[in-house]
mmCIF file of C-alpha atoms in Angstrom:
data_model
loop_
_atom_site.group_PDB
_atom_site.id
_atom_site.type_symbol
_atom_site.label_atom_id
_atom_site.label_comp_id
_atom_site.label_asym_id
_atom_site.label_seq_id
_atom_site.Cartn_x
_atom_site.Cartn_y
_atom_site.Cartn_z
ATOM 1 C CA MET A 5 -13.244 52.723 23.837
ATOM 2 C CA ILE A 6 -11.487 49.697 22.363
ATOM 3 C CA GLN A 7 -8.240 51.638 21.758
ATOM 4 C CA LEU A 8 -8.452 53.209 25.139
ATOM 5 C CA ALA A 9 -8.808 49.803 26.882
ATOM 6 C CA ILE A 10 -5.778 48.557 24.922
ATOM 7 C CA ARG A 11 -3.731 51.613 25.756
ATOM 8 C CA PHE A 12 -4.275 50.889 29.496
ATOM 9 C CA MET A 13 -3.690 47.197 28.792
ATOM 10 C CA ASP A 14 -7.115 46.099 29.842
ATOM 11 C CA PHE A 15 -7.347 43.497 27.139
ATOM 12 C CA GLU A 16 -10.486 41.778 28.554
ATOM 13 C CA LYS A 17 -12.428 44.993 28.302
ATOM 14 C CA ALA A 18 -11.125 45.606 24.879
ATOM 15 C CA TYR A 19 -12.244 42.167 23.871
ATOM 16 C CA THR A 20 -15.745 42.827 25.360
ATOM 17 C CA TYR A 21 -16.126 46.209 23.637
ATOM 18 C CA ARG A 22 -14.945 44.742 20.272
ATOM 19 C CA GLN A 23 -17.310 41.745 20.700
ATOM 20 C CA LYS A 24 -20.239 44.104 21.133
ATOM 21 C CA LEU A 25 -19.251 46.080 18.116
ATOM 22 C CA ILE A 26 -18.942 42.914 15.935
ATOM 23 C CA SER A 27 -22.494 42.025 16.933
ATOM 24 C CA LEU A 28 -23.727 45.364 15.331
ATOM 25 C CA ILE A 29 -21.707 45.501 12.157
ATOM 26 C CA LYS A 30 -23.259 44.295 8.894
ATOM 27 C CA ASN A 31 -20.592 45.348 6.326
ATOM 28 C CA PRO A 32 -18.529 42.253 5.451
ATOM 29 C CA GLU A 33 -15.153 44.043 4.990
ATOM 30 C CA THR A 34 -15.504 45.932 8.238
ATOM 31 C CA LEU A 35 -16.612 42.699 9.995
ATOM 32 C CA LYS A 36 -13.698 40.833 8.533
ATOM 33 C CA GLU A 37 -11.237 43.406 9.803
ATOM 34 C CA LEU A 38 -12.781 43.459 13.433
ATOM 35 C CA LEU A 39 -12.826 39.581 13.575
ATOM 36 C CA LEU A 40 -9.154 39.309 12.535
ATOM 37 C CA GLU A 41 -8.257 41.949 15.190
ATOM 38 C CA GLN A 42 -10.326 40.019 17.828
ATOM 39 C CA ALA A 43 -8.528 36.803 16.923
ATOM 40 C CA LYS A 44 -5.223 38.575 17.323
ATOM 41 C CA LEU A 45 -6.077 40.046 20.580
ATOM 42 C CA SER A 46 -7.365 36.754 21.945
ATOM 43 C CA GLN A 47 -4.209 34.817 20.868
ATOM 44 C CA GLU A 48 -1.538 37.346 21.606
ATOM 45 C CA GLN A 49 -2.702 39.479 24.516
ATOM 46 C CA LEU A 50 -5.160 37.127 26.184
ATOM 47 C CA ASN A 51 -3.381 33.930 25.456
ATOM 48 C CA ASP A 52 -6.715 32.308 24.593
ATOM 49 C CA SER A 53 -6.607 30.157 21.584
ATOM 50 C CA TYR A 54 -10.244 29.163 21.943
ATOM 51 C CA ARG A 55 -11.583 32.733 21.764
ATOM 52 C CA ALA A 56 -9.260 33.265 18.640
ATOM 53 C CA ILE A 57 -10.873 30.210 17.152
ATOM 54 C CA ASP A 58 -14.307 31.568 17.745
ATOM 55 C CA ALA A 59 -13.516 34.848 15.893
ATOM 56 C CA LEU A 60 -11.739 32.979 12.990
ATOM 57 C CA TRP A 61 -14.623 30.543 12.786
ATOM 58 C CA GLU A 62 -17.143 33.322 12.465
ATOM 59 C CA LEU A 63 -14.852 34.835 9.654
ATOM 60 C CA PHE A 64 -14.670 31.384 7.866
ATOM 61 C CA GLN A 65 -18.466 31.205 8.015
ATOM 62 C CA LEU A 66 -18.804 34.701 6.297
ATOM 63 C CA ASN A 67 -16.335 33.406 3.447
ATOM 64 C CA LYS A 68 -15.429 29.788 3.121
ATOM 65 C CA ASN A 69 -12.737 30.837 0.586
ATOM 66 C CA ASP A 70 -10.864 33.111 3.038
ATOM 67 C CA ILE A 71 -7.455 31.324 2.966
ATOM 68 C CA ALA A 72 -6.043 33.426 5.781
ATOM 69 C CA ALA A 73 -8.900 32.381 8.165
ATOM 70 C CA ILE A 74 -8.493 28.682 7.002
ATOM 71 C CA GLN A 75 -4.702 28.589 7.630
ATOM 72 C CA LYS A 76 -5.010 30.374 11.016
ATOM 73 C CA LEU A 77 -7.819 27.906 12.062
ATOM 74 C CA LYS A 78 -5.698 25.009 10.816
ATOM 75 C CA THR A 79 -2.729 26.064 13.034
ATOM 76 C CA LEU A 80 -4.994 26.708 16.144
ATOM 77 C CA TYR A 81 -6.855 23.447 15.826
ATOM 78 C CA ARG A 82 -3.572 21.616 15.591
ATOM 79 C CA ASP A 83 -2.170 23.428 18.578
ATOM 80 C CA THR A 84 -5.217 22.736 20.698
ATOM 81 C CA GLY A 85 -5.300 19.116 19.880
ATOM 82 C CA GLN A 86 -8.478 19.240 17.767
ATOM 83 C CA SER A 87 -7.172 16.817 14.976
ATOM 84 C CA ARG A 88 -10.342 16.286 12.969
ATOM 85 C CA LYS A 89 -11.090 19.953 12.796
ATOM 86 C CA CYS A 90 -7.512 20.677 11.753
ATOM 87 C CA ALA A 91 -7.902 18.073 8.994
ATOM 88 C CA GLN A 92 -11.203 19.687 7.821
ATOM 89 C CA MET A 93 -9.428 22.997 7.536
ATOM 90 C CA MET A 94 -6.663 21.369 5.520
ATOM 91 C CA GLU A 95 -9.300 19.880 3.276
ATOM 92 C CA ALA A 96 -10.627 23.424 2.664
ATOM 93 C CA GLU A 97 -7.042 24.608 1.893
ATOM 94 C CA ILE A 98 -6.593 21.751 -0.533
ATOM 95 C CA ARG A 99 -9.841 22.776 -2.266
ATOM 96 C CA LEU A 100 -8.399 26.300 -2.847
ATOM 97 C CA GLU A 101 -4.831 25.407 -3.588
ATOM 98 C CA GLU A 102 -3.860 25.748 -7.345
ATOM 99 C CA ASP A 103 -0.210 24.588 -7.163
ATOM 100 C CA PRO A 104 -0.271 20.843 -7.869
ATOM 101 C CA HIS A 105 2.847 20.142 -5.796
ATOM 102 C CA LYS A 106 1.653 22.172 -2.683
ATOM 103 C CA LYS A 107 -1.799 20.370 -3.120
ATOM 104 C CA ILE A 108 -0.200 16.866 -2.988
ATOM 105 C CA LYS A 109 1.901 17.857 0.008
ATOM 106 C CA LEU A 110 -1.146 19.034 1.804
ATOM 107 C CA GLN A 111 -3.089 15.854 0.900
ATOM 108 C CA LEU A 112 -0.248 13.718 2.196
ATOM 109 C CA GLU A 113 -0.297 15.669 5.584
ATOM 110 C CA VAL A 114 -4.053 15.384 5.903
ATOM 111 C CA ALA A 115 -3.907 11.645 5.075
ATOM 112 C CA LYS A 116 -1.379 11.154 7.825
ATOM 113 C CA ILE A 117 -3.521 13.054 10.356
ATOM 114 C CA TYR A 118 -6.697 10.953 9.407
ATOM 115 C CA GLY A 119 -4.666 7.755 9.523
ATOM 116 C CA GLU A 120 -2.356 8.201 12.518
ATOM 117 C CA TRP A 121 -4.122 10.803 14.683
ATOM 118 C CA ILE A 122 -7.887 10.389 14.160
ATOM 119 C CA ASP A 123 -7.972 6.758 13.167
ATOM 120 C CA ASP A 124 -10.232 7.470 10.175
ATOM 121 C CA LEU A 125 -8.835 4.936 7.667
ATOM 122 C CA GLU A 126 -11.428 5.578 5.111
ATOM 123 C CA ARG A 127 -10.659 9.362 4.790
ATOM 124 C CA SER A 128 -6.907 8.688 4.847
ATOM 125 C CA VAL A 129 -7.030 6.048 2.053
ATOM 126 C CA LYS A 130 -9.226 8.326 -0.002
ATOM 127 C CA HIS A 131 -6.673 11.210 0.167
ATOM 128 C CA LEU A 132 -3.767 8.855 -0.661
ATOM 129 C CA ASN A 133 -5.624 7.394 -3.630
ATOM 130 C CA ASP A 134 -6.285 10.850 -4.875
ATOM 131 C CA ILE A 135 -2.550 11.454 -4.845
ATOM 132 C CA LEU A 136 -1.802 8.136 -6.566
ATOM 133 C CA ASP A 137 -4.527 8.812 -9.283
ATOM 134 C CA ILE A 138 -2.478 11.942 -10.243
ATOM 135 C CA ASN A 139 0.961 10.360 -9.838
ATOM 136 C CA TYR A 140 1.164 6.582 -9.269
ATOM 137 C CA GLU A 141 4.982 7.009 -8.747
ATOM 138 C CA ASN A 142 4.485 8.994 -5.442
ATOM 139 C CA ILE A 143 6.421 6.752 -3.117
ATOM 140 C CA ASP A 144 5.418 8.598 -0.021
ATOM 141 C CA ALA A 145 1.752 8.198 -0.634
ATOM 142 C CA PHE A 146 1.940 4.477 -1.379
ATOM 143 C CA ALA A 147 4.319 3.754 1.542
ATOM 144 C CA LEU A 148 1.884 5.487 3.848
ATOM 145 C CA LEU A 149 -1.109 3.647 2.380
ATOM 146 C CA GLU A 150 0.653 0.277 2.790
ATOM 147 C CA LYS A 151 1.821 1.168 6.333
ATOM 148 C CA LEU A 152 -1.603 2.219 7.594
ATOM 149 C CA LEU A 153 -3.463 -0.782 6.124
ATOM 150 C CA THR A 154 -0.806 -3.311 7.361
ATOM 151 C CA ALA A 155 -0.868 -1.807 10.918
ATOM 152 C CA LYS A 156 -4.663 -2.124 10.941
ATOM 153 C CA LYS A 157 -4.482 -5.597 9.348
ATOM 154 C CA ASN A 158 -7.110 -4.516 6.870
ATOM 155 C CA TRP A 159 -6.002 -7.248 4.369
ATOM 156 C CA PRO A 160 -9.052 -6.991 2.113
ATOM 157 C CA LEU A 161 -8.485 -3.216 1.649
ATOM 158 C CA LEU A 162 -4.863 -3.784 1.089
ATOM 159 C CA GLU A 163 -5.573 -6.297 -1.595
ATOM 160 C CA GLU A 164 -7.994 -3.868 -3.245
ATOM 161 C CA ASN A 165 -5.379 -1.107 -3.242
ATOM 162 C CA TYR A 166 -2.609 -3.475 -4.617
ATOM 163 C CA ARG A 167 -4.892 -4.260 -7.474
ATOM 164 C CA ARG A 168 -5.776 -0.514 -7.935
ATOM 165 C CA MET A 169 -2.096 0.323 -8.201
ATOM 166 C CA ILE A 170 -1.645 -2.503 -10.796
ATOM 167 C CA GLU A 171 -4.425 -0.840 -12.877
ATOM 168 C CA ARG A 172 -2.731 2.549 -12.596
ATOM 169 C CA ILE A 173 0.782 1.493 -13.670
ATOM 170 C CA PRO A 174 1.254 1.532 -17.438
ATOM 171 C CA LYS A 175 2.143 -1.869 -18.960
ATOM 172 C CA PRO A 176 5.494 -0.727 -20.278
ATOM 173 C CA ASN A 177 6.691 -0.142 -16.657
ATOM 174 C CA LYS A 178 7.273 -3.862 -15.989
ATOM 175 C CA ILE A 179 9.384 -3.263 -12.889
ATOM 176 C CA ALA A 180 6.775 -1.330 -11.026
ATOM 177 C CA ARG A 181 4.038 -3.822 -12.109
ATOM 178 C CA GLN A 182 6.251 -6.748 -11.039
ATOM 179 C CA ILE A 183 6.674 -5.197 -7.524
ATOM 180 C CA MET A 184 2.919 -4.821 -7.149
ATOM 181 C CA TRP A 185 2.126 -8.386 -8.353
ATOM 182 C CA GLU A 186 4.751 -9.733 -6.008
ATOM 183 C CA ASN A 187 3.171 -7.951 -3.067
ATOM 184 C CA LEU A 188 -0.182 -9.323 -4.101
ATOM 185 C CA ALA A 189 1.091 -12.837 -4.362
ATOM 186 C CA LYS A 190 2.698 -12.726 -1.070
ATOM 187 C CA LEU A 191 -0.483 -11.322 0.449
ATOM 188 C CA TYR A 192 -2.489 -14.223 -0.985
ATOM 189 C CA SER A 193 -0.066 -16.828 0.085
ATOM 190 C CA ASN A 194 1.109 -15.708 3.531
ATOM 191 C CA ILE A 195 -1.852 -13.904 4.912
ATOM 192 C CA LEU A 196 -5.099 -14.310 3.048
ATOM 193 C CA ASN A 197 -4.569 -18.024 2.424
ATOM 194 C CA HIS A 198 -5.944 -17.799 -1.100
ATOM 195 C CA PRO A 199 -3.796 -20.323 -3.021
ATOM 196 C CA GLU A 200 -5.769 -19.983 -6.314
ATOM 197 C CA ASN A 201 -5.367 -16.279 -6.461
ATOM 198 C CA SER A 202 -1.751 -16.780 -5.401
ATOM 199 C CA ILE A 203 -1.301 -19.084 -8.341
ATOM 200 C CA LEU A 204 -2.709 -16.494 -10.700
ATOM 201 C CA ALA A 205 -0.379 -13.795 -9.403
ATOM 202 C CA TYR A 206 2.731 -15.983 -9.734
ATOM 203 C CA GLU A 207 1.772 -17.009 -13.250
ATOM 204 C CA VAL A 208 1.553 -13.317 -14.219
ATOM 205 C CA LEU A 209 4.974 -12.796 -12.573
ATOM 206 C CA ALA A 210 6.437 -15.679 -14.531
ATOM 207 C CA LYS A 211 5.324 -13.957 -17.729
ATOM 208 C CA LEU A 212 6.599 -10.542 -16.635
ATOM 209 C CA GLU A 213 10.042 -11.923 -15.551
ATOM 210 C CA PRO A 214 10.516 -15.362 -17.119
ATOM 211 C CA ASN A 215 14.044 -15.474 -15.859
ATOM 212 C CA LYS A 216 13.332 -15.478 -12.111
ATOM 213 C CA ILE A 217 13.662 -18.950 -10.661
ATOM 214 C CA ASP A 218 11.782 -18.187 -7.368
ATOM 215 C CA TYR A 219 8.528 -17.759 -9.293
ATOM 216 C CA TYR A 220 8.633 -21.282 -10.698
ATOM 217 C CA PHE A 221 9.413 -22.825 -7.265
ATOM 218 C CA ALA A 222 6.681 -20.886 -5.775
ATOM 219 C CA LEU A 223 4.211 -22.104 -8.382
ATOM 220 C CA GLU A 224 5.473 -25.728 -7.872
ATOM 221 C CA ASN A 225 4.522 -25.575 -4.144
ATOM 222 C CA LEU A 226 1.175 -24.028 -4.999
ATOM 223 C CA TYR A 227 0.457 -26.542 -7.605
ATOM 224 C CA LYS A 228 1.290 -29.321 -5.254
ATOM 225 C CA SER A 229 -0.815 -27.909 -2.310
ATOM 226 C CA THR A 230 -3.825 -27.431 -4.550
ATOM 227 C CA GLY A 231 -3.526 -30.817 -6.391
ATOM 228 C CA LYS A 232 -3.119 -29.197 -9.799
ATOM 229 C CA GLY A 233 -1.584 -32.271 -11.242
ATOM 230 C CA LEU A 234 1.766 -33.651 -12.210
ATOM 231 C CA GLU A 235 2.030 -31.959 -15.571
ATOM 232 C CA LYS A 236 1.819 -28.454 -14.247
ATOM 233 C CA VAL A 237 4.456 -29.318 -11.564
ATOM 234 C CA GLU A 238 6.686 -30.823 -14.225
ATOM 235 C CA PHE A 239 6.324 -27.797 -16.466
ATOM 236 C CA VAL A 240 7.234 -25.141 -13.863
ATOM 237 C CA LEU A 241 10.287 -27.164 -12.666
ATOM 238 C CA ARG A 242 11.653 -27.676 -16.122
ATOM 239 C CA GLN A 243 11.111 -23.995 -16.818
ATOM 240 C CA ALA A 244 13.185 -23.290 -13.817
ATOM 241 C CA LEU A 245 15.821 -25.738 -14.971
ATOM 242 C CA SER A 246 15.883 -24.029 -18.435
ATOM 243 C CA ILE A 247 16.912 -20.695 -16.921
ATOM 244 C CA GLY A 248 19.737 -21.935 -14.700
ATOM 245 C CA ALA A 249 18.160 -23.566 -11.572
ATOM 246 C CA ASP A 250 20.358 -26.024 -9.800
ATOM 247 C CA PRO A 251 19.734 -29.354 -11.678
ATOM 248 C CA MET A 252 20.081 -31.415 -8.472
ATOM 249 C CA LEU A 253 17.468 -29.223 -6.838
ATOM 250 C CA VAL A 254 15.156 -29.482 -9.637
ATOM 251 C CA GLY A 255 15.675 -33.268 -9.883
ATOM 252 C CA ASN A 256 14.928 -33.733 -6.299
ATOM 253 C CA GLU A 257 11.681 -31.809 -6.460
ATOM 254 C CA LEU A 258 10.630 -33.767 -9.541
ATOM 255 C CA LEU A 259 11.492 -36.977 -7.772
ATOM 256 C CA LYS A 260 9.283 -36.038 -4.841
ATOM 257 C CA SER A 261 6.415 -35.323 -7.266
ATOM 258 C CA HIS A 262 6.767 -38.418 -9.135
ATOM 259 C CA LYS A 263 6.933 -40.407 -5.971
ATOM 260 C CA HIS A 264 3.844 -38.831 -4.745
ATOM 261 C CA HIS A 265 1.968 -39.640 -7.891
ATOM 262 C CA GLY A 266 3.445 -43.293 -8.072
ATOM 263 C CA PHE A 267 5.102 -42.471 -11.526
ATOM 264 C CA TYR A 268 7.983 -44.965 -11.414
ATOM 265 C CA GLU A 269 9.196 -44.251 -14.939
ATOM 266 C CA GLY A 270 9.492 -40.540 -13.985
ATOM 267 C CA GLN A 271 11.386 -41.501 -10.770
ATOM 268 C CA TYR A 272 13.824 -43.577 -12.861
ATOM 269 C CA ALA A 273 14.411 -40.789 -15.292
ATOM 270 C CA ASP A 274 15.047 -38.316 -12.303
ATOM 271 C CA LEU A 275 17.546 -40.577 -10.706
ATOM 272 C CA ILE A 276 19.347 -41.254 -14.031
ATOM 273 C CA GLY A 277 19.419 -37.486 -14.822
ATOM 274 C CA MET A 278 20.838 -36.630 -11.394
ATOM 275 C CA ASN A 279 23.422 -39.273 -11.592
ATOM 276 C CA PHE A 280 24.397 -37.791 -14.998
ATOM 277 C CA TYR A 281 24.995 -34.388 -13.479
ATOM 278 C CA GLN A 282 27.008 -36.215 -10.690
ATOM 279 C CA ALA A 283 29.035 -38.239 -13.215
ATOM 280 C CA ASP A 284 32.394 -36.997 -11.902
ATOM 281 C CA ASN A 285 31.389 -37.636 -8.290
ATOM 282 C CA PRO A 286 28.745 -40.485 -8.166
ATOM 283 C CA HIS A 287 26.268 -40.089 -5.307
ATOM 284 C CA SER A 288 25.805 -43.258 -3.370
ATOM 285 C CA GLY A 289 22.295 -42.096 -2.388
ATOM 286 C CA LEU A 290 21.156 -41.777 -5.975
ATOM 287 C CA ILE A 291 22.581 -45.181 -6.763
ATOM 288 C CA GLU A 292 20.818 -46.692 -3.872
ATOM 289 C CA GLY A 293 17.687 -45.006 -4.957
ATOM 290 C CA LEU A 294 17.852 -46.618 -8.305
ATOM 291 C CA ARG A 295 18.316 -50.014 -6.686
ATOM 292 C CA GLN A 296 15.297 -49.570 -4.449
ATOM 293 C CA LEU A 297 13.243 -48.364 -7.293
ATOM 294 C CA GLN A 298 14.067 -51.563 -9.323
ATOM 295 C CA SER A 299 12.892 -53.622 -6.388
ATOM 296 C CA ILE A 300 9.474 -51.954 -5.924
ATOM 297 C CA ALA A 301 8.600 -50.825 -9.479
ATOM 298 C CA PRO A 302 5.938 -52.982 -11.171
ATOM 299 C CA ASP A 303 6.850 -55.054 -14.088
ATOM 300 C CA ARG A 304 4.972 -53.095 -16.558
ATOM 301 C CA ALA A 305 5.063 -49.254 -17.322
ATOM 302 C CA THR A 306 2.360 -47.113 -15.574
ATOM 303 C CA LYS A 307 2.433 -44.748 -18.645
ATOM 304 C CA PRO A 308 4.599 -44.452 -21.761
ATOM 305 C CA LEU A 309 8.049 -43.142 -21.218
ATOM 306 C CA SER A 310 8.238 -40.708 -24.074
ATOM 307 C CA ASN A 311 11.231 -39.256 -25.863
ATOM 308 C CA LYS A 312 10.339 -35.896 -24.339
ATOM 309 C CA LEU A 313 10.486 -37.187 -20.832
ATOM 310 C CA TRP A 314 13.930 -38.768 -21.462
ATOM 311 C CA HIS A 315 15.104 -35.597 -23.206
ATOM 312 C CA ASP A 316 13.836 -33.366 -20.282
#
């Protein structure tokens, strides 16, 4: 009856006859064949994706490891705009996939669906972290993770994932660790407003890359804003000077700090030092600064002017 209906191109009748037969069949292999034929008829002759889905879903319920049913359902769910069900079929496919490269590709695709189509950030982040746990160098996974969390302004979760990345990266890979610590330091400074955590991050960066001047100036500003004391500010500025920072820039920053703390001897040493660097082209502003300092400084020293301070 089914074949006769198909021969006369009465596909609705063929569908109805086969559906009745499906309800009577108990043999799994025969049922599988009938369901696949019903899905094909629904999609190709009846142009009805939803009836095709019904047949394939019944097949999937019979055997959740049927990769053909999973892949067909994935495509149909995607084509009919059922993103969550599409993602669930992809997760079933991931569970069965043995090739690690194909598995990662699928996980990246499903993470994108959850993150950009379904707005299920938790599921998306989970899949991306599964990828990064296997290979922390997967740039696509980390870029998508950062993009999704930034777009949602989920800063605490972004912080957590920066820290998770730092834990993954082997210590010998200093460049990758440096990038992650920089991201974390900027997040603390620019968005989360956590100066203490930002200080810790920049202190780590200064140890990872002691020849980067920017880290010392960032620490200088953070020490000042958190009232960490003159000694810490002096230390980082002299570290910057020791690796090639502009002496005039460092001198000006030291001068500001010494003025803020009322340390006249330090101001005097700063001005003398800057005049030394400008010996061939004396700066009238520096000379005037010395004159003003002489007029306002107390008669006695506020603290000893050590050899170390003169040397620095």
